[in-house]
């Protein structure tokens, strides 16, 4: 799979997840934040179907915990 196509697919899935979070009242989330949260556990990028599953199954609580930890580390 071409790397550029993979990145576009991932950002599209992250945009879909953002729409879900917006419906739940989480307004200030970016696709990059979702991707960083999901991908930090990867040593190497897994197959696309696993990445898509990981993004779509991301819960708001996990993302908020990750964002809080990033803020404490000074990375946000």
Coordinates of N, CA, C and O in Angstrom, one line a residue:
X1 N 0.9 -1.2 0.0 CA 0.0 0.0 0.0 C 0.9 1.2 0.0 O 1.9 1.3 0.7
X2 N 0.5 2.2 -0.8 CA 1.3 3.4 -0.9 C 1.2 4.2 0.4 O 0.1 4.3 0.9
X3 N 2.2 4.8 0.9 CA 2.3 5.5 2.1 C 1.3 6.7 2.1 O 0.6 6.9 3.1
X4 N 1.3 7.5 1.1 CA 0.4 8.7 1.0 C -1.0 8.2 1.1 O -1.8 8.9 1.8
X5 N -1.4 7.2 0.4 CA -2.8 6.7 0.4 C -3.1 6.2 1.8 O -4.2 6.5 2.3
X6 N -2.2 5.6 2.5 CA -2.4 5.1 3.9 C -2.7 6.3 4.8 O -3.6 6.3 5.6
X7 N -1.9 7.3 4.7 CA -2.0 8.5 5.5 C -3.4 9.2 5.3 O -4.1 9.6 6.2
X8 N -3.8 9.3 4.0 CA -5.1 9.9 3.7 C -6.2 9.0 4.2 O -7.2 9.6 4.8
X9 N -6.1 7.7 4.1 CA -7.1 6.8 4.7 C -7.2 7.0 6.2 O -8.3 7.1 6.8
X10 N -6.1 7.1 6.9 CA -6.1 7.3 8.3 C -6.7 8.6 8.7 O -7.5 8.6 9.7
X11 N -6.3 9.7 8.1 CA -6.9 11.0 8.4 C -8.4 11.0 8.1 O -9.1 11.6 8.9
X12 N -8.9 10.3 7.1 CA -10.3 10.3 6.8 C -11.0 9.5 8.0 O -12.1 10.0 8.5
X13 N -10.5 8.4 8.4 CA -11.1 7.7 9.5 C -11.1 8.6 10.8 O -12.0 8.6 11.6
X14 N -10.0 9.3 11.0 CA -9.9 10.2 12.2 C -10.9 11.3 12.1 O -11.5 11.6 13.1
X15 N -11.2 11.8 10.9 CA -12.2 12.8 10.7 C -13.6 12.2 11.1 O -14.4 12.9 11.7
X16 N -13.9 11.0 10.7 CA -15.1 10.3 11.1 C -15.3 10.2 12.6 O -16.3 10.4 13.1
X17 N -14.2 9.9 13.2 CA -14.2 9.7 14.7 C -14.4 11.1 15.3 O -15.2 11.2 16.3
X18 N -13.9 12.1 14.8 CA -14.1 13.5 15.3 C -15.6 13.9 15.2 O -16.1 14.5 16.2
X19 N -16.2 13.5 14.2 CA -17.6 13.8 14.0 C -18.4 13.1 15.2 O -19.3 13.7 15.7
X20 N -18.0 11.9 15.5 CA -18.7 11.2 16.6 C -18.4 11.9 17.9 O -19.3 12.1 18.7
X21 N -17.2 12.3 18.2 CA -16.9 13.0 19.4 C -17.6 14.4 19.5 O -18.0 14.8 20.5
X22 N -17.8 15.0 18.3 CA -18.5 16.3 18.3 C -20.0 16.1 18.8 O -20.6 16.9 19.5
X23 N -20.6 15.0 18.3 CA -21.9 14.7 18.7 C -22.0 14.4 20.3 O -23.0 14.6 20.9
X24 N -20.9 14.0 20.8 CA -20.8 13.8 22.3 C -20.4 15.0 23.1 O -20.4 15.0 24.3
X25 N -20.2 16.1 22.4 CA -19.8 17.4 23.0 C -18.4 17.7 23.1 O -18.0 18.7 23.7
X26 N -17.5 16.9 22.5 CA -16.1 17.1 22.5 C -15.7 17.9 21.2 O -15.6 17.3 20.2
X27 N -15.6 19.2 21.3 CA -15.5 20.0 20.2 C -14.1 20.3 19.7 O -13.9 20.5 18.5
X28 N -13.1 20.4 20.5 CA -11.7 20.8 20.2 C -10.7 19.7 20.0 O -9.6 19.8 20.5
X29 N -11.1 18.7 19.2 CA -10.2 17.6 19.0 C -9.8 17.6 17.5 O -10.6 17.9 16.6
X30 N -8.5 17.3 17.2 CA -8.0 17.3 15.9 C -7.8 15.9 15.4 O -7.5 15.0 16.2
X31 N -7.7 15.7 14.1 CA -7.4 14.3 13.6 C -6.0 13.9 14.0 O -5.8 12.7 14.3
X32 N -5.1 14.8 14.1 CA -3.7 14.5 14.5 C -3.7 14.0 16.0 O -2.9 13.1 16.3
X33 N -4.5 14.6 16.8 CA -4.5 14.2 18.2 C -5.1 12.7 18.3 O -4.5 11.9 19.1
X34 N -6.1 12.5 17.6 CA -6.6 11.1 17.6 C -5.6 10.1 17.1 O -5.4 9.1 17.7
X35 N -4.9 10.4 16.0 CA -3.9 9.5 15.5 C -2.7 9.4 16.4 O -2.3 8.3 16.7
X36 N -2.3 10.4 17.1 CA -1.2 10.3 18.0 C -1.6 9.4 19.2 O -0.8 8.6 19.7
X37 N -2.8 9.6 19.7 CA -3.3 8.8 20.8 C -3.4 7.3 20.4 O -2.9 6.5 21.2
X38 N -3.9 7.0 19.3 CA -4.1 5.6 18.9 C -2.7 5.0 18.5 O -2.4 3.9 18.9
X39 N -1.9 5.8 17.9 CA -0.6 5.2 17.3 C 0.5 5.1 18.3 O 1.5 4.4 18.0
X40 N 0.4 5.7 19.5 CA 1.5 5.7 20.4 C 1.8 4.3 20.9 O 2.9 4.0 21.4
X41 N 0.9 3.4 20.9 CA 1.1 2.0 21.3 C 1.7 1.1 20.3 O 2.1 0.0 20.6
X42 N 1.9 1.6 19.1 CA 2.4 0.8 18.0 C 4.0 0.9 18.0 O 4.5 2.0 18.0
X43 N 4.6 -0.2 17.9 CA 6.1 -0.2 17.6 C 6.3 -0.1 16.1 O 7.2 0.6 15.7
X44 N 5.4 -0.7 15.3 CA 5.4 -0.5 13.9 C 3.9 -0.5 13.5 O 3.1 -1.0 14.2
X45 N 3.6 0.1 12.4 CA 2.2 0.3 12.0 C 1.6 -1.1 11.6 O 2.2 -1.7 10.7
X46 N 0.5 -1.4 12.2 CA -0.1 -2.7 11.9 C -0.9 -2.6 10.6 O -1.0 -1.5 10.0
X47 N -1.5 -3.7 10.1 CA -2.4 -3.6 8.9 C -3.5 -2.6 9.1 O -3.9 -2.3 10.2
X48 N -3.9 -2.1 7.9 CA -4.9 -1.0 7.9 C -6.2 -1.4 8.7 O -6.7 -0.6 9.4
X49 N -6.7 -2.6 8.6 CA -7.9 -3.0 9.3 C -7.8 -2.9 10.8 O -8.7 -2.5 11.5
X50 N -6.6 -3.2 11.3 CA -6.4 -3.0 12.8 C -6.4 -1.6 13.2 O -6.9 -1.2 14.2
X51 N -5.7 -0.8 12.4 CA -5.6 0.7 12.7 C -7.0 1.3 12.7 O -7.4 2.1 13.6
X52 N -7.8 0.9 11.6 CA -9.2 1.5 11.5 C -10.0 1.0 12.8 O -10.7 1.8 13.4
X53 N -9.9 -0.2 13.2 CA -10.6 -0.7 14.3 C -10.1 0.1 15.6 O -11.0 0.5 16.4
X54 N -8.9 0.3 15.7 CA -8.4 1.0 16.9 C -8.9 2.5 17.0 O -9.2 3.0 18.0
X55 N -9.0 3.1 15.8 CA -9.5 4.5 15.8 C -11.0 4.5 16.1 O -11.4 5.3 16.9
X56 N -11.7 3.6 15.4 CA -13.2 3.7 15.6 C -13.6 3.2 16.9 O -14.7 3.5 17.4
X57 N -12.8 2.4 17.6 CA -13.2 1.9 19.0 C -12.6 2.8 20.1 O -12.8 2.5 21.3
X58 N -11.9 3.9 19.7 CA -11.4 4.9 20.7 C -12.5 5.5 21.5 O -13.5 6.0 20.9
X59 N -12.4 5.4 22.8 CA -13.4 6.0 23.7 C -13.0 7.4 24.2 O -11.8 7.7 24.3
X60 N -14.0 8.3 24.4 CA -13.6 9.6 24.8 C -12.8 9.6 26.1 O -11.8 10.5 26.2
X61 N -13.0 8.8 27.0 CA -12.3 8.7 28.3 C -10.8 8.5 28.0 O -9.9 9.1 28.6
X62 N -10.5 7.5 27.1 CA -9.1 7.2 26.8 C -8.4 8.4 26.2 O -7.3 8.7 26.5
X63 N -9.1 9.1 25.2 CA -8.5 10.2 24.6 C -8.3 11.4 25.6 O -7.3 12.0 25.5
X64 N -9.3 11.6 26.5 CA -9.1 12.7 27.4 C -7.9 12.4 28.4 O -7.2 13.3 28.8
X65 N -7.8 11.1 28.8 CA -6.7 10.7 29.7 C -5.3 10.9 28.9 O -4.4 11.5 29.5
X66 N -5.3 10.6 27.7 CA -4.1 10.8 26.9 C -3.8 12.2 26.7 O -2.6 12.6 26.9
X67 N -4.8 13.1 26.5 CA -4.6 14.5 26.3 C -4.1 15.1 27.6 O -3.2 16.0 27.6
X68 N -4.6 14.7 28.7 CA -4.2 15.2 30.0 C -2.7 14.8 30.3 O -2.0 15.7 30.7
X69 N -2.3 13.6 30.0 CA -1.0 13.2 30.2 C 0.0 14.0 29.3 O 1.1 14.4 29.7
X70 N -0.5 14.3 28.0 CA 0.4 15.1 27.1 C 0.5 16.5 27.7 O 1.6 17.1 27.6
X71 N -0.5 17.0 28.3 CA -0.5 18.4 28.8 C 0.5 18.4 30.0 O 1.3 19.3 30.2
X72 N 0.5 17.3 30.9 CA 1.4 17.3 32.0 C 2.8 17.2 31.5 O 3.7 17.7 32.1
X73 N 3.0 16.5 30.4 CA 4.4 16.3 29.8 C 4.8 17.6 29.1 O 6.0 17.7 28.7
X74 N 3.9 18.5 28.9 CA 4.2 19.7 28.1 C 4.3 19.5 26.6 O 4.9 20.3 25.9
X75 N 3.6 18.5 26.1 CA 3.7 18.2 24.7 C 2.5 18.7 24.0 O 2.3 18.4 22.8
X76 N 1.6 19.4 24.6 CA 0.4 19.9 23.9 C 0.4 21.4 24.0 O 0.9 22.1 24.8

